[in-house]
Amino acid sequence: MGDRSLSSKAGPRLFVDTPLGAGTTLPLASAAGHYLTRVMRLREGDGVRLFDDCTGEWQAVIVAIGKREVVVRAEALLKPREVVPDLWLCAAPLKAGRIDWLAEKACELGVSRLVPTVTRRTVVGNLKRDRLRAHMIEAAEQCERTALPELGDPVPLAGLLADWPEERALIFCDEEGGEPVAKVLPGVAAPAAILIGPEGGFDDTERATIRALPQCVRVSLGPRILRADTAAAAAVAIWQSLAGDWRGD
């Protein structure tokens, strides 16, 4: 267990792509070092919090500030890596800006995996994975998350469905109707996934293929047609409230 008394040192919170342990010393990326010393005006001996998506969150201290790098040392574990519900968000890629927002909200809302799903009406070209991951990291730094969502490779809808895990429910958010989401989702526990279509929705063939999947749970998100990114955030929030870790069990 972490030493809660160390939280008084606190300081800014940063992600590092290095497994941490007591005494681990490492240089920060230049952007992170600039943020700490130029923006936050921290000095040697000041505290920072680090999380690594592996062991958890650590109290650390700045041990050296040079012209080219800032070096920090992990001192003690504040909290172990969180366990989030096993919820995937399978969403059609959107244009730049909106897909970035979607990645941020997926992280903030507690999704375990984001799967870009290419449909027949998906019109977005190359997906910039590094950019999406950067947005998720920034969101995790702000929302106190210690476990980053896994970012899957883009996959065609047909391939996604063909390899669908037998034990995982697929919550199909269908703009053409379905059971009321608040009525259905309390009975759809993890492992589960939420499927959101592109701007123009799924075509008839795709919709039939999705509904034919034995694990499919078809739901409606209400009387209004939502934008794809809005639908994704709404569906995840509702599931977390009714079947996920927002219930406070």
PDB file of C-alpha atoms in Angstrom:
ATOM      1  CA  MET A   1       0.000   0.000   0.000  1.00  0.00           C
ATOM      2  CA  GLY A   2       1.147   3.560  -0.652  1.00  0.00           C
ATOM      3  CA  ASP A   3       2.101   6.020   2.051  1.00  0.00           C
ATOM      4  CA  ARG A   4      -0.744   8.534   2.013  1.00  0.00           C
ATOM      5  CA  SER A   5       1.310  11.036   4.036  1.00  0.00           C
ATOM      6  CA  LEU A   6       3.513  11.539   0.999  1.00  0.00           C
ATOM      7  CA  SER A   7       0.589  13.073  -0.880  1.00  0.00           C
ATOM      8  CA  SER A   8       1.365  16.347   0.910  1.00  0.00           C
ATOM      9  CA  LYS A   9       4.344  16.719  -1.427  1.00  0.00           C
ATOM     10  CA  ALA A  10       1.998  16.232  -4.353  1.00  0.00           C
ATOM     11  CA  GLY A  11       3.033  18.481  -7.223  1.00  0.00           C
ATOM     12  CA  PRO A  12       2.126  18.238 -10.906  1.00  0.00           C
ATOM     13  CA  ARG A  13       1.115  14.844 -12.248  1.00  0.00           C
ATOM     14  CA  LEU A  14       2.860  13.313 -15.277  1.00  0.00           C
ATOM     15  CA  PHE A  15       2.888  10.068 -17.222  1.00  0.00           C
ATOM     16  CA  VAL A  16       6.228   8.358 -17.830  1.00  0.00           C
ATOM     17  CA  ASP A  17       6.715   5.471 -20.218  1.00  0.00           C
ATOM     18  CA  THR A  18       9.082   3.675 -17.829  1.00  0.00           C
ATOM     19  CA  PRO A  19       8.171   1.150 -15.101  1.00  0.00           C
ATOM     20  CA  LEU A  20       8.720   2.793 -11.726  1.00  0.00           C
ATOM     21  CA  GLY A  21       9.984   1.543  -8.400  1.00  0.00           C
ATOM     22  CA  ALA A  22      11.347   3.056  -5.211  1.00  0.00           C
ATOM     23  CA  GLY A  23      14.583   4.812  -6.128  1.00  0.00           C
ATOM     24  CA  THR A  24      14.023   4.756  -9.883  1.00  0.00           C
ATOM     25  CA  THR A  25      15.775   7.778 -11.403  1.00  0.00           C
ATOM     26  CA  LEU A  26      15.002   8.911 -14.919  1.00  0.00           C
ATOM     27  CA  PRO A  27      15.229  11.947 -17.213  1.00  0.00           C
ATOM     28  CA  LEU A  28      11.929  13.401 -18.343  1.00  0.00           C
ATOM     29  CA  ALA A  29      10.973  14.070 -21.922  1.00  0.00           C
ATOM     30  CA  SER A  30      11.887  17.604 -22.943  1.00  0.00           C
ATOM     31  CA  ALA A  31       8.270  18.771 -23.068  1.00  0.00           C
ATOM     32  CA  ALA A  32       7.605  17.491 -19.546  1.00  0.00           C
ATOM     33  CA  GLY A  33      10.811  19.064 -18.246  1.00  0.00           C
ATOM     34  CA  HIS A  34       9.910  22.395 -19.835  1.00  0.00           C
ATOM     35  CA  TYR A  35       6.454  22.224 -18.279  1.00  0.00           C
ATOM     36  CA  LEU A  36       7.827  21.611 -14.785  1.00  0.00           C
ATOM     37  CA  THR A  37      10.582  24.220 -14.833  1.00  0.00           C
ATOM     38  CA  ARG A  38       9.301  26.929 -17.188  1.00  0.00           C
ATOM     39  CA  VAL A  39       5.552  26.745 -16.676  1.00  0.00           C
ATOM     40  CA  MET A  40       5.225  25.463 -13.107  1.00  0.00           C
ATOM     41  CA  ARG A  41       8.512  27.084 -11.988  1.00  0.00           C
ATOM     42  CA  LEU A  42       9.605  24.051  -9.966  1.00  0.00           C
ATOM     43  CA  ARG A  43      13.125  23.642  -8.649  1.00  0.00           C
ATOM     44  CA  GLU A  44      15.342  20.829  -7.409  1.00  0.00           C
ATOM     45  CA  GLY A  45      13.781  19.200  -4.360  1.00  0.00           C
ATOM     46  CA  ASP A  46      10.209  19.963  -5.421  1.00  0.00           C
ATOM     47  CA  GLY A  47       7.711  17.135  -5.605  1.00  0.00           C
ATOM     48  CA  VAL A  48       5.998  15.664  -8.644  1.00  0.00           C
ATOM     49  CA  ARG A  49       3.680  12.709  -9.102  1.00  0.00           C
ATOM     50  CA  LEU A  50       4.438  10.116 -11.749  1.00  0.00           C
ATOM     51  CA  PHE A  51       2.350   7.238 -13.107  1.00  0.00           C
ATOM     52  CA  ASP A  52       3.532   4.581 -15.519  1.00  0.00           C
ATOM     53  CA  ASP A  53       0.456   2.534 -16.584  1.00  0.00           C
ATOM     54  CA  CYS A  54       2.214  -0.410 -14.984  1.00  0.00           C
ATOM     55  CA  THR A  55       2.836  -0.169 -11.247  1.00  0.00           C
ATOM     56  CA  GLY A  56       0.697   2.807 -10.264  1.00  0.00           C
ATOM     57  CA  GLU A  57       1.304   6.380  -9.124  1.00  0.00           C
ATOM     58  CA  TRP A  58       4.461   7.458  -7.315  1.00  0.00           C
ATOM     59  CA  GLN A  59       5.592  10.403  -5.286  1.00  0.00           C
ATOM     60  CA  ALA A  60       8.789  11.650  -6.885  1.00  0.00           C
ATOM     61  CA  VAL A  61      11.200  14.518  -6.470  1.00  0.00           C
ATOM     62  CA  ILE A  62      13.196  16.610  -8.912  1.00  0.00           C
ATOM     63  CA  VAL A  63      16.851  15.761  -8.305  1.00  0.00           C
ATOM     64  CA  ALA A  64      18.558  17.679 -11.115  1.00  0.00           C
ATOM     65  CA  ILE A  65      17.736  20.436 -13.586  1.00  0.00           C
ATOM     66  CA  GLY A  66      20.136  20.840 -16.475  1.00  0.00           C
ATOM     67  CA  LYS A  67      20.127  22.783 -19.691  1.00  0.00           C
ATOM     68  CA  ARG A  68      18.966  19.767 -21.655  1.00  0.00           C
ATOM     69  CA  GLU A  69      17.050  17.609 -19.201  1.00  0.00           C
ATOM     70  CA  VAL A  70      15.220  17.375 -15.899  1.00  0.00           C
ATOM     71  CA  VAL A  71      15.867  14.299 -13.756  1.00  0.00           C
ATOM     72  CA  VAL A  72      13.387  12.929 -11.223  1.00  0.00           C
ATOM     73  CA  ARG A  73      13.509  10.122  -8.677  1.00  0.00           C
ATOM     74  CA  ALA A  74      10.552   7.994  -7.563  1.00  0.00           C
ATOM     75  CA  GLU A  75      10.353   7.749  -3.782  1.00  0.00           C
ATOM     76  CA  ALA A  76       7.218   5.906  -2.702  1.00  0.00           C
ATOM     77  CA  LEU A  77       4.070   4.379  -4.141  1.00  0.00           C
ATOM     78  CA  LEU A  78       1.004   6.550  -3.578  1.00  0.00           C
ATOM     79  CA  LYS A  79      -1.507   4.135  -5.085  1.00  0.00           C
ATOM     80  CA  PRO A  80      -1.355   0.992  -7.217  1.00  0.00           C
ATOM     81  CA  ARG A  81      -2.498   0.887 -10.821  1.00  0.00           C
ATOM     82  CA  GLU A  82      -6.279   1.036 -10.871  1.00  0.00           C
ATOM     83  CA  VAL A  83      -8.490  -1.756 -12.113  1.00  0.00           C
ATOM     84  CA  VAL A  84     -11.096  -0.429 -14.536  1.00  0.00           C
ATOM     85  CA  PRO A  85     -14.134  -2.341 -15.817  1.00  0.00           C
ATOM     86  CA  ASP A  86     -13.457  -4.422 -18.912  1.00  0.00           C
ATOM     87  CA  LEU A  87     -15.300  -2.136 -21.318  1.00  0.00           C
ATOM     88  CA  TRP A  88     -14.259  -1.602 -24.935  1.00  0.00           C
ATOM     89  CA  LEU A  89     -15.391   1.323 -27.038  1.00  0.00           C
ATOM     90  CA  CYS A  90     -15.559   0.305 -30.706  1.00  0.00           C
ATOM     91  CA  ALA A  91     -16.100   3.510 -32.648  1.00  0.00           C
ATOM     92  CA  ALA A  92     -15.796   4.536 -36.271  1.00  0.00           C
ATOM     93  CA  PRO A  93     -12.938   7.032 -36.769  1.00  0.00           C
ATOM     94  CA  LEU A  94     -14.018  10.659 -37.056  1.00  0.00           C
ATOM     95  CA  LYS A  95     -12.365  13.717 -38.519  1.00  0.00           C
ATOM     96  CA  ALA A  96      -9.472  15.352 -36.660  1.00  0.00           C
ATOM     97  CA  GLY A  97     -10.576  17.249 -33.596  1.00  0.00           C
ATOM     98  CA  ARG A  98     -13.622  15.114 -32.947  1.00  0.00           C
ATOM     99  CA  ILE A  99     -11.707  11.834 -32.784  1.00  0.00           C
ATOM    100  CA  ASP A 100      -9.226  13.547 -30.440  1.00  0.00           C
ATOM    101  CA  TRP A 101     -12.129  14.582 -28.206  1.00  0.00           C
ATOM    102  CA  LEU A 102     -13.489  11.040 -28.326  1.00  0.00           C
ATOM    103  CA  ALA A 103     -10.139   9.594 -27.240  1.00  0.00           C
ATOM    104  CA  GLU A 104      -9.953  12.054 -24.334  1.00  0.00           C
ATOM    105  CA  LYS A 105     -13.460  11.255 -23.118  1.00  0.00           C
ATOM    106  CA  ALA A 106     -12.942   7.498 -23.489  1.00  0.00           C
ATOM    107  CA  CYS A 107     -10.015   7.851 -21.095  1.00  0.00           C
ATOM    108  CA  GLU A 108     -11.808  10.132 -18.652  1.00  0.00           C
ATOM    109  CA  LEU A 109     -14.908   7.934 -18.528  1.00  0.00           C
ATOM    110  CA  GLY A 110     -12.950   4.771 -17.762  1.00  0.00           C
ATOM    111  CA  VAL A 111     -12.881   2.779 -21.009  1.00  0.00           C
ATOM    112  CA  SER A 112     -10.355  -0.064 -20.940  1.00  0.00           C
ATOM    113  CA  ARG A 113      -9.795  -0.251 -24.703  1.00  0.00           C
ATOM    114  CA  LEU A 114     -10.542   1.986 -27.689  1.00  0.00           C
ATOM    115  CA  VAL A 115     -10.966   0.131 -30.976  1.00  0.00           C
ATOM    116  CA  PRO A 116     -11.164   2.286 -34.148  1.00  0.00           C
ATOM    117  CA  THR A 117     -13.708   0.414 -36.277  1.00  0.00           C
ATOM    118  CA  VAL A 118     -13.823   1.074 -40.019  1.00  0.00           C
ATOM    119  CA  THR A 119     -17.279   0.858 -41.595  1.00  0.00           C
ATOM    120  CA  ARG A 120     -18.520   1.333 -45.164  1.00  0.00           C
ATOM    121  CA  ARG A 121     -19.421   4.945 -44.487  1.00  0.00           C
ATOM    122  CA  THR A 122     -16.224   5.816 -42.637  1.00  0.00           C
ATOM    123  CA  VAL A 123     -14.619   8.671 -44.578  1.00  0.00           C
ATOM    124  CA  VAL A 124     -11.572   9.442 -42.437  1.00  0.00           C
ATOM    125  CA  GLY A 125      -8.180   8.564 -43.903  1.00  0.00           C
ATOM    126  CA  ASN A 126      -5.051   7.674 -41.958  1.00  0.00           C
ATOM    127  CA  LEU A 127      -5.574   7.536 -38.233  1.00  0.00           C
ATOM    128  CA  LYS A 128      -2.792   9.241 -36.263  1.00  0.00           C
ATOM    129  CA  ARG A 129      -2.327   6.798 -33.409  1.00  0.00           C
ATOM    130  CA  ASP A 130       0.467   8.775 -31.736  1.00  0.00           C
ATOM    131  CA  ARG A 131      -1.773  11.819 -31.600  1.00  0.00           C
ATOM    132  CA  LEU A 132      -4.674   9.843 -30.120  1.00  0.00           C
ATOM    133  CA  ARG A 133      -2.412   8.300 -27.490  1.00  0.00           C
ATOM    134  CA  ALA A 134      -1.061  11.734 -26.583  1.00  0.00           C
ATOM    135  CA  HIS A 135      -4.601  12.992 -26.025  1.00  0.00           C
ATOM    136  CA  MET A 136      -5.383   9.995 -23.809  1.00  0.00           C
ATOM    137  CA  ILE A 137      -2.216  10.558 -21.784  1.00  0.00           C
ATOM    138  CA  GLU A 138      -3.082  14.217 -21.254  1.00  0.00           C
ATOM    139  CA  ALA A 139      -6.587  13.245 -20.173  1.00  0.00           C
ATOM    140  CA  ALA A 140      -5.220  10.642 -17.738  1.00  0.00           C
ATOM    141  CA  GLU A 141      -2.859  13.202 -16.221  1.00  0.00           C
ATOM    142  CA  GLN A 142      -5.778  15.536 -15.548  1.00  0.00           C
ATOM    143  CA  CYS A 143      -8.407  13.038 -14.348  1.00  0.00           C
ATOM    144  CA  GLU A 144      -6.193  11.096 -11.897  1.00  0.00           C
ATOM    145  CA  ARG A 145      -6.369   7.918 -13.941  1.00  0.00           C
ATOM    146  CA  THR A 146      -3.467   5.485 -13.471  1.00  0.00           C
ATOM    147  CA  ALA A 147      -4.370   2.947 -16.184  1.00  0.00           C
ATOM    148  CA  LEU A 148      -4.289   4.179 -19.768  1.00  0.00           C
ATOM    149  CA  PRO A 149      -6.812   2.740 -22.210  1.00  0.00           C
ATOM    150  CA  GLU A 150      -5.348   0.296 -24.683  1.00  0.00           C
ATOM    151  CA  LEU A 151      -5.479   1.730 -28.210  1.00  0.00           C
ATOM    152  CA  GLY A 152      -6.273  -0.948 -30.762  1.00  0.00           C
ATOM    153  CA  ASP A 153      -5.311  -0.929 -34.410  1.00  0.00           C
ATOM    154  CA  PRO A 154      -8.014   0.162 -36.871  1.00  0.00           C
ATOM    155  CA  VAL A 155     -10.059  -2.881 -37.848  1.00  0.00           C
ATOM    156  CA  PRO A 156     -12.809  -3.372 -40.472  1.00  0.00           C
ATOM    157  CA  LEU A 157     -16.218  -3.968 -38.935  1.00  0.00           C
ATOM    158  CA  ALA A 158     -16.493  -7.359 -40.639  1.00  0.00           C
ATOM    159  CA  GLY A 159     -13.192  -8.471 -39.148  1.00  0.00           C
ATOM    160  CA  LEU A 160     -14.148  -7.191 -35.712  1.00  0.00           C
ATOM    161  CA  LEU A 161     -17.381  -9.180 -35.727  1.00  0.00           C
ATOM    162  CA  ALA A 162     -15.812 -12.315 -37.203  1.00  0.00           C
ATOM    163  CA  ASP A 163     -13.340 -12.529 -34.317  1.00  0.00           C
ATOM    164  CA  TRP A 164     -15.725 -11.368 -31.605  1.00  0.00           C
ATOM    165  CA  PRO A 165     -14.984 -12.957 -28.182  1.00  0.00           C
ATOM    166  CA  GLU A 166     -17.704 -15.350 -27.109  1.00  0.00           C
ATOM    167  CA  GLU A 167     -17.886 -14.028 -23.551  1.00  0.00           C
ATOM    168  CA  ARG A 168     -18.109 -10.290 -24.431  1.00  0.00           C
ATOM    169  CA  ALA A 169     -21.467  -8.569 -24.862  1.00  0.00           C
ATOM    170  CA  LEU A 170     -21.719  -6.132 -27.794  1.00  0.00           C
ATOM    171  CA  ILE A 171     -23.892  -3.133 -27.011  1.00  0.00           C
ATOM    172  CA  PHE A 172     -25.077  -1.946 -30.419  1.00  0.00           C
ATOM    173  CA  CYS A 173     -26.162   1.705 -30.276  1.00  0.00           C
ATOM    174  CA  ASP A 174     -28.581   1.745 -33.193  1.00  0.00           C
ATOM    175  CA  GLU A 175     -29.906   5.092 -34.402  1.00  0.00           C
ATOM    176  CA  GLU A 176     -32.880   3.259 -35.901  1.00  0.00           C
ATOM    177  CA  GLY A 177     -34.101   2.052 -32.523  1.00  0.00           C
ATOM    178  CA  GLY A 178     -33.757  -0.638 -29.894  1.00  0.00           C
ATOM    179  CA  GLU A 179     -34.535  -1.279 -26.252  1.00  0.00           C
ATOM    180  CA  PRO A 180     -34.237   1.785 -23.964  1.00  0.00           C
ATOM    181  CA  VAL A 181     -30.625   1.925 -22.869  1.00  0.00           C
ATOM    182  CA  ALA A 182     -31.367   2.558 -19.197  1.00  0.00           C
ATOM    183  CA  LYS A 183     -33.658  -0.468 -19.110  1.00  0.00           C
ATOM    184  CA  VAL A 184     -31.189  -2.880 -20.692  1.00  0.00           C
ATOM    185  CA  LEU A 185     -27.711  -1.967 -19.488  1.00  0.00           C
ATOM    186  CA  PRO A 186     -28.056  -2.882 -15.791  1.00  0.00           C
ATOM    187  CA  GLY A 187     -28.002  -6.511 -16.970  1.00  0.00           C
ATOM    188  CA  VAL A 188     -24.980  -6.123 -19.265  1.00  0.00           C
ATOM    189  CA  ALA A 189     -21.946  -6.460 -17.048  1.00  0.00           C
ATOM    190  CA  ALA A 190     -18.306  -6.619 -18.096  1.00  0.00           C
ATOM    191  CA  PRO A 191     -16.765  -7.912 -20.223  1.00  0.00           C
ATOM    192  CA  ALA A 192     -18.681  -5.731 -22.636  1.00  0.00           C
ATOM    193  CA  ALA A 193     -18.192  -3.399 -25.585  1.00  0.00           C
ATOM    194  CA  ILE A 194     -20.071  -0.435 -27.017  1.00  0.00           C
ATOM    195  CA  LEU A 195     -20.337  -0.102 -30.795  1.00  0.00           C
ATOM    196  CA  ILE A 196     -20.798   3.372 -32.310  1.00  0.00           C
ATOM    197  CA  GLY A 197     -21.150   3.995 -36.037  1.00  0.00           C
ATOM    198  CA  PRO A 198     -19.816   6.720 -38.346  1.00  0.00           C
ATOM    199  CA  GLU A 199     -21.334  10.069 -39.294  1.00  0.00           C
ATOM    200  CA  GLY A 200     -23.764   8.484 -41.751  1.00  0.00           C
ATOM    201  CA  GLY A 201     -24.587   5.486 -39.590  1.00  0.00           C
ATOM    202  CA  PHE A 202     -24.340   1.808 -40.472  1.00  0.00           C
ATOM    203  CA  ASP A 203     -25.770   0.599 -43.753  1.00  0.00           C
ATOM    204  CA  ASP A 204     -28.475  -2.094 -43.873  1.00  0.00           C
ATOM    205  CA  THR A 205     -26.054  -4.950 -44.489  1.00  0.00           C
ATOM    206  CA  GLU A 206     -23.811  -3.933 -41.599  1.00  0.00           C
ATOM    207  CA  ARG A 207     -26.792  -3.505 -39.302  1.00  0.00           C
ATOM    208  CA  ALA A 208     -28.055  -6.985 -40.142  1.00  0.00           C
ATOM    209  CA  THR A 209     -24.628  -8.520 -39.560  1.00  0.00           C
ATOM    210  CA  ILE A 210     -24.294  -6.812 -36.185  1.00  0.00           C
ATOM    211  CA  ARG A 211     -27.744  -7.915 -35.050  1.00  0.00           C
ATOM    212  CA  ALA A 212     -27.015 -11.495 -36.106  1.00  0.00           C
ATOM    213  CA  LEU A 213     -24.155 -11.711 -33.616  1.00  0.00           C
ATOM    214  CA  PRO A 214     -25.347 -13.789 -30.637  1.00  0.00           C
ATOM    215  CA  GLN A 215     -23.715 -11.411 -28.169  1.00  0.00           C
ATOM    216  CA  CYS A 216     -25.442  -8.337 -29.644  1.00  0.00           C
ATOM    217  CA  VAL A 217     -27.573  -6.192 -27.334  1.00  0.00           C
ATOM    218  CA  ARG A 218     -29.400  -3.578 -29.431  1.00  0.00           C
ATOM    219  CA  VAL A 219     -30.176  -0.329 -27.611  1.00  0.00           C
ATOM    220  CA  SER A 220     -31.549   3.115 -28.315  1.00  0.00           C
ATOM    221  CA  LEU A 221     -29.905   6.245 -26.945  1.00  0.00           C
ATOM    222  CA  GLY A 222     -33.146   8.187 -26.897  1.00  0.00           C
ATOM    223  CA  PRO A 223     -35.468  10.124 -29.187  1.00  0.00           C
ATOM    224  CA  ARG A 224     -32.818  12.360 -30.765  1.00  0.00           C
ATOM    225  CA  ILE A 225     -30.133  11.437 -33.306  1.00  0.00           C
ATOM    226  CA  LEU A 226     -26.795  12.106 -31.618  1.00  0.00           C
ATOM    227  CA  ARG A 227     -23.499  12.945 -33.239  1.00  0.00           C
ATOM    228  CA  ALA A 228     -21.164   9.973 -33.186  1.00  0.00           C
ATOM    229  CA  ASP A 229     -18.828  11.423 -30.559  1.00  0.00           C
ATOM    230  CA  THR A 230     -21.752  12.503 -28.369  1.00  0.00           C
ATOM    231  CA  ALA A 231     -23.325   9.045 -28.673  1.00  0.00           C
ATOM    232  CA  ALA A 232     -20.075   7.382 -27.621  1.00  0.00           C
ATOM    233  CA  ALA A 233     -19.645   9.534 -24.514  1.00  0.00           C
ATOM    234  CA  ALA A 234     -23.322   9.162 -23.572  1.00  0.00           C
ATOM    235  CA  ALA A 235     -23.312   5.382 -23.960  1.00  0.00           C
ATOM    236  CA  VAL A 236     -20.142   4.917 -21.923  1.00  0.00           C
ATOM    237  CA  ALA A 237     -21.413   7.200 -19.151  1.00  0.00           C
ATOM    238  CA  ILE A 238     -24.739   5.360 -18.968  1.00  0.00           C
ATOM    239  CA  TRP A 239     -23.033   1.945 -18.861  1.00  0.00           C
ATOM    240  CA  GLN A 240     -20.622   3.082 -16.146  1.00  0.00           C
ATOM    241  CA  SER A 241     -23.573   4.370 -14.104  1.00  0.00           C
ATOM    242  CA  LEU A 242     -25.663   1.213 -14.446  1.00  0.00           C
ATOM    243  CA  ALA A 243     -23.163  -1.635 -14.786  1.00  0.00           C
ATOM    244  CA  GLY A 244     -19.667  -0.194 -14.282  1.00  0.00           C
ATOM    245  CA  ASP A 245     -17.607   1.403 -11.530  1.00  0.00           C
ATOM    246  CA  TRP A 246     -19.783   4.488 -11.051  1.00  0.00           C
ATOM    247  CA  ARG A 247     -22.236   2.408  -9.004  1.00  0.00           C
ATOM    248  CA  GLY A 248     -19.934   2.512  -6.000  1.00  0.00           C
ATOM    249  CA  ASP A 249     -20.358  -1.185  -5.183  1.00  0.00           C
TER     250      ASP A 249
END
